[in-house]
Amino acid sequence: MSINVLFFARYSEAVGLDSMEVEGDFATVDAVRLALASDPEFAVLNEASLMCARNQELCGLDEPLQAGDEVAFFPPVTGG
Amino acid sequence: MAIRVQAQPFDPGAEVNAMHAANVGVGAVVSFVGYVRDFNDGLDVAGMFLEHYPGMTEKALAKIAVEAEQRWPLLKLEVLHRIGALEPGEPIVFVAAASAHRQAAFDACAFVMDYLKTRAPFWKKENTSEGARWVEGRASDHRAADRWKA
């Protein structure tokens, strides 16, 4: 399956990317995170305060995935 | 309900007036305006850039507004948030709730701000006297949001 992964703010700067496509058999958002975080360049995804979204809605790391989903990883939000 | 995410400046006074201009059944309008400060966490701030998640931002704000409308009898609710480059003194965010009586408007306005601070995908990058830095999330914002849990 193919998943479109987005990064924002400090995470985008840390990994040097706004978005990327990942291919693999990912059951959950956390499976995507773990696959990426095995590369030291994506170590920022190991932060305990990481937030994530699936198809533009906040979710937990255990959120199930389907092919074609959009997954986003970002630091705690600071609007307002 | 109105949700606006925009780079353009806005006039908070005009926004407040518009909350009741079209409805004389409105007895109370409570509004909140957040401004860019020129100082934060020990450093002078010359300006900031507000990044967001296009698409999700609007959905997240709409979801918060819908929940507010379900919890309180509101006659109008507006959420307006700036993105892009901002200077000290400029309004960043405007939330206003209109209702027949004051308590619903007070509570809904506070609820929307507390949820916006913890659930809407915006990130501030400050331009300080010691370079650019991302603003960190605050635990106090999460405590504020937690008080609305049923």
Short mmCIF file of C-alpha atoms in Angstrom, two decimals:
data_model
loop_
_atom_site.label_atom_id
_atom_site.label_comp_id
_atom_site.label_asym_id
_atom_site.label_seq_id
_atom_site.Cartn_x
_atom_site.Cartn_y
_atom_site.Cartn_z
CA MET A 1 0.00 0.00 0.00
CA SER A 2 1.01 3.58 -0.61
CA ILE A 3 0.70 6.25 2.10
CA ASN A 4 1.26 9.97 1.61
CA VAL A 5 3.16 11.29 4.64
CA LEU A 6 3.30 15.00 5.52
CA PHE A 7 5.56 16.81 7.98
CA PHE A 8 5.02 20.26 9.45
CA ALA A 9 6.89 23.02 11.27
CA ARG A 10 9.93 21.84 13.26
CA TYR A 11 9.51 18.25 12.01
CA SER A 12 9.55 19.36 8.40
CA GLU A 13 12.81 21.22 9.03
CA ALA A 14 14.32 18.25 10.92
CA VAL A 15 13.64 15.70 8.17
CA GLY A 16 14.22 18.13 5.31
CA LEU A 17 10.90 17.27 3.63
CA ASP A 18 7.33 18.58 3.49
CA SER A 19 5.94 15.27 2.23
CA MET A 20 6.87 11.83 0.90
CA GLU A 21 5.24 8.64 -0.37
CA VAL A 22 5.93 5.45 1.57
CA GLU A 23 5.28 1.94 0.28
CA GLY A 24 4.70 -1.02 2.57
CA ASP A 25 2.17 -2.97 4.57
CA PHE A 26 1.23 -0.54 7.34
CA ALA A 27 -1.53 -1.57 9.74
CA THR A 28 -1.47 1.66 11.75
CA VAL A 29 -0.10 5.20 11.82
CA ASP A 30 2.51 3.96 14.29
CA ALA A 31 3.73 1.36 11.78
CA VAL A 32 4.52 4.19 9.37
CA ARG A 33 6.20 6.17 12.13
CA LEU A 34 8.36 3.22 13.23
CA ALA A 35 9.40 2.39 9.66
CA LEU A 36 10.54 5.99 9.11
CA ALA A 37 12.12 6.45 12.55
CA SER A 38 14.48 3.50 11.96
CA ASP A 39 16.40 6.00 9.80
CA PRO A 40 18.36 8.43 12.05
CA GLU A 41 17.35 11.31 9.76
CA PHE A 42 13.76 10.79 11.00
CA ALA A 43 14.68 10.51 14.70
CA VAL A 44 12.44 13.49 15.49
CA LEU A 45 9.48 11.13 15.05
CA ASN A 46 10.49 9.45 18.32
CA GLU A 47 9.56 12.53 20.38
CA ALA A 48 7.02 11.69 23.09
CA SER A 49 5.01 14.84 22.34
CA LEU A 50 4.54 13.96 18.63
CA MET A 51 1.05 14.59 17.25
CA CYS A 52 -0.42 12.84 14.22
CA ALA A 53 -3.37 13.02 11.88
CA ARG A 54 -4.97 10.62 9.41
CA ASN A 55 -6.77 12.15 6.43
CA GLN A 56 -6.63 15.58 8.08
CA GLU A 57 -8.15 14.54 11.43
CA LEU A 58 -6.18 14.24 14.68
CA CYS A 59 -5.76 10.60 15.65
CA GLY A 60 -3.85 8.28 17.96
CA LEU A 61 -0.81 6.28 16.87
CA ASP A 62 -2.98 3.13 16.89
CA GLU A 63 -5.25 4.55 14.14
CA PRO A 64 -5.75 1.91 11.39
CA LEU A 65 -4.71 2.80 7.85
CA GLN A 66 -5.99 2.13 4.33
CA ALA A 67 -4.13 2.43 1.05
CA GLY A 68 -4.02 5.99 -0.20
CA ASP A 69 -4.41 7.57 3.25
CA GLU A 70 -2.74 10.86 4.12
CA VAL A 71 -0.78 10.72 7.37
CA ALA A 72 0.77 13.77 9.01
CA PHE A 73 3.31 14.03 11.81
CA PHE A 74 3.91 17.30 13.64
CA PRO A 75 5.01 18.81 16.98
CA PRO A 76 2.44 20.11 19.49
CA VAL A 77 0.34 22.85 17.91
CA THR A 78 0.92 26.46 18.98
CA GLY A 79 -1.79 28.56 17.33
CA GLY A 80 -4.04 31.15 18.90
CA MET B 1 -20.86 29.58 11.96
CA ALA B 2 -18.01 31.17 10.07
CA ILE B 3 -14.45 29.85 9.82
CA ARG B 4 -11.79 32.01 8.18
CA VAL B 5 -8.07 31.26 7.82
CA GLN B 6 -6.38 34.17 6.12
CA ALA B 7 -3.12 36.02 5.59
CA GLN B 8 -4.93 39.38 5.46
CA PRO B 9 -5.18 41.56 8.59
CA PHE B 10 -8.63 42.11 10.11
CA ASP B 11 -10.39 44.68 12.29
CA PRO B 12 -11.58 43.05 15.55
CA GLY B 13 -14.02 45.91 16.26
CA ALA B 14 -15.73 45.48 12.91
CA GLU B 15 -15.94 41.73 13.48
CA VAL B 16 -17.62 42.23 16.89
CA ASN B 17 -20.14 44.68 15.45
CA ALA B 18 -21.01 42.22 12.69
CA MET B 19 -21.83 39.57 15.30
CA HIS B 20 -25.14 41.23 16.17
CA ALA B 21 -25.76 43.58 13.25
CA ALA B 22 -28.03 41.14 11.42
CA ASN B 23 -29.87 39.69 14.41
CA VAL B 24 -31.60 41.76 17.11
CA GLY B 25 -32.26 38.52 19.00
CA VAL B 26 -28.61 38.55 20.02
CA GLY B 27 -28.39 39.71 23.63
CA ALA B 28 -24.73 38.90 24.27
CA VAL B 29 -21.53 38.79 22.28
CA VAL B 30 -18.32 37.55 23.90
CA SER B 31 -15.14 37.88 21.87
CA PHE B 32 -11.48 37.03 22.30
CA VAL B 33 -8.63 38.63 20.35
CA GLY B 34 -5.11 37.21 20.52
CA TYR B 35 -2.22 39.54 19.60
CA VAL B 36 1.43 39.09 18.69
CA ARG B 37 3.59 40.22 21.63
CA ASP B 38 7.03 41.82 21.29
CA PHE B 39 8.50 39.62 24.04
CA ASN B 40 8.27 35.89 24.83
CA ASP B 41 10.20 33.47 27.05
CA GLY B 42 12.96 35.94 27.83
CA LEU B 43 13.63 37.27 24.32
CA ASP B 44 12.50 40.25 22.27
CA VAL B 45 10.28 39.19 19.38
CA ALA B 46 10.44 41.21 16.15
CA GLY B 47 7.76 39.18 14.39
CA MET B 48 6.57 35.68 13.68
CA PHE B 49 5.49 33.31 10.93
CA LEU B 50 2.40 31.18 11.35
CA GLU B 51 2.57 27.88 9.54
CA HIS B 52 -0.55 25.72 9.17
CA TYR B 53 -1.84 22.52 7.56
CA PRO B 54 -3.98 23.67 4.62
CA GLY B 55 -7.19 21.68 4.50
CA MET B 56 -6.91 20.20 7.97
CA THR B 57 -6.83 23.62 9.62
CA GLU B 58 -10.27 24.56 8.32
CA LYS B 59 -11.68 21.11 9.17
CA ALA B 60 -10.26 21.18 12.70
CA LEU B 61 -11.69 24.66 13.39
CA ALA B 62 -15.08 23.67 11.96
CA LYS B 63 -15.17 20.57 14.15
CA ILE B 64 -14.48 22.66 17.26
CA ALA B 65 -17.15 25.18 16.25
CA VAL B 66 -19.74 22.45 15.63
CA GLU B 67 -19.05 21.01 19.07
CA ALA B 68 -19.50 24.46 20.64
CA GLU B 69 -22.82 24.87 18.84
CA GLN B 70 -23.94 21.49 20.15
CA ARG B 71 -23.00 22.35 23.74
CA TRP B 72 -24.41 25.90 23.98
CA PRO B 73 -27.42 27.71 22.44
CA LEU B 74 -25.48 30.04 20.15
CA LEU B 75 -26.94 32.43 17.61
CA LYS B 76 -23.63 33.00 15.82
CA LEU B 77 -20.05 31.80 16.14
CA GLU B 78 -17.03 33.11 14.30
CA VAL B 79 -13.44 31.85 14.29
CA LEU B 80 -10.81 33.81 12.38
CA HIS B 81 -7.09 32.94 12.36
CA ARG B 82 -4.20 34.62 10.60
CA ILE B 83 -1.43 32.72 8.80
CA GLY B 84 1.88 33.85 7.35
CA ALA B 85 4.04 36.74 8.54
CA LEU B 86 2.85 38.85 11.49
CA GLU B 87 4.34 41.75 13.42
CA PRO B 88 4.06 42.62 17.13
CA GLY B 89 0.74 44.28 17.91
CA GLU B 90 -1.15 42.55 15.12
CA PRO B 91 -4.21 40.43 15.93
CA ILE B 92 -3.56 36.71 15.28
CA VAL B 93 -6.86 35.14 16.28
CA PHE B 94 -10.46 36.22 16.79
CA VAL B 95 -13.19 34.10 18.33
CA ALA B 96 -16.67 35.45 19.02
CA ALA B 97 -19.85 33.79 20.22
CA ALA B 98 -23.30 35.38 20.17
CA SER B 99 -26.24 34.15 22.23
CA ALA B 100 -29.44 35.41 23.81
CA HIS B 101 -27.85 35.50 27.29
CA ARG B 102 -24.28 35.96 28.42
CA GLN B 103 -23.26 32.65 29.98
CA ALA B 104 -23.47 30.57 26.80
CA ALA B 105 -21.40 33.16 24.93
CA PHE B 106 -18.73 33.34 27.68
CA ASP B 107 -18.39 29.57 27.91
CA ALA B 108 -18.45 28.90 24.16
CA CYS B 109 -15.77 31.50 23.48
CA ALA B 110 -13.46 30.05 26.14
CA PHE B 111 -14.13 26.50 24.95
CA VAL B 112 -13.30 27.31 21.32
CA MET B 113 -10.04 29.04 22.29
CA ASP B 114 -8.98 26.21 24.61
CA TYR B 115 -9.62 23.60 21.93
CA LEU B 116 -8.06 25.71 19.18
CA LYS B 117 -4.84 26.02 21.21
CA THR B 118 -4.51 22.24 21.54
CA ARG B 119 -6.17 20.80 18.40
CA ALA B 120 -5.90 23.20 15.46
CA PRO B 121 -2.77 22.66 13.31
CA PHE B 122 -0.97 26.01 13.57
CA TRP B 123 2.67 26.51 14.51
CA LYS B 124 4.37 29.79 15.44
CA LYS B 125 7.97 30.51 14.50
CA GLU B 126 9.29 33.61 16.26
CA ASN B 127 11.91 35.92 14.88
CA THR B 128 13.79 36.82 18.07
CA SER B 129 16.85 38.88 19.02
CA GLU B 130 18.78 35.56 19.02
CA GLY B 131 17.43 34.15 15.77
CA ALA B 132 14.34 32.22 14.69
CA ARG B 133 12.78 29.64 17.01
CA TRP B 134 9.65 27.49 17.05
CA VAL B 135 7.28 28.21 19.92
CA GLU B 136 6.84 25.19 22.21
CA GLY B 137 3.42 23.87 23.24
CA ARG B 138 2.41 24.58 26.85
CA ALA B 139 1.09 22.06 29.37
CA SER B 140 -1.18 24.78 30.76
CA ASP B 141 -3.03 24.85 27.41
CA HIS B 142 -3.81 21.15 27.77
CA ARG B 143 -5.03 21.61 31.33
CA ALA B 144 -7.29 24.42 30.10
CA ALA B 145 -8.75 22.19 27.38
CA ASP B 146 -9.22 19.26 29.77
CA ARG B 147 -11.67 21.22 31.91
CA TRP B 148 -14.29 20.97 29.14
CA LYS B 149 -14.30 17.17 29.06
CA ALA B 150 -17.72 15.83 29.94
#
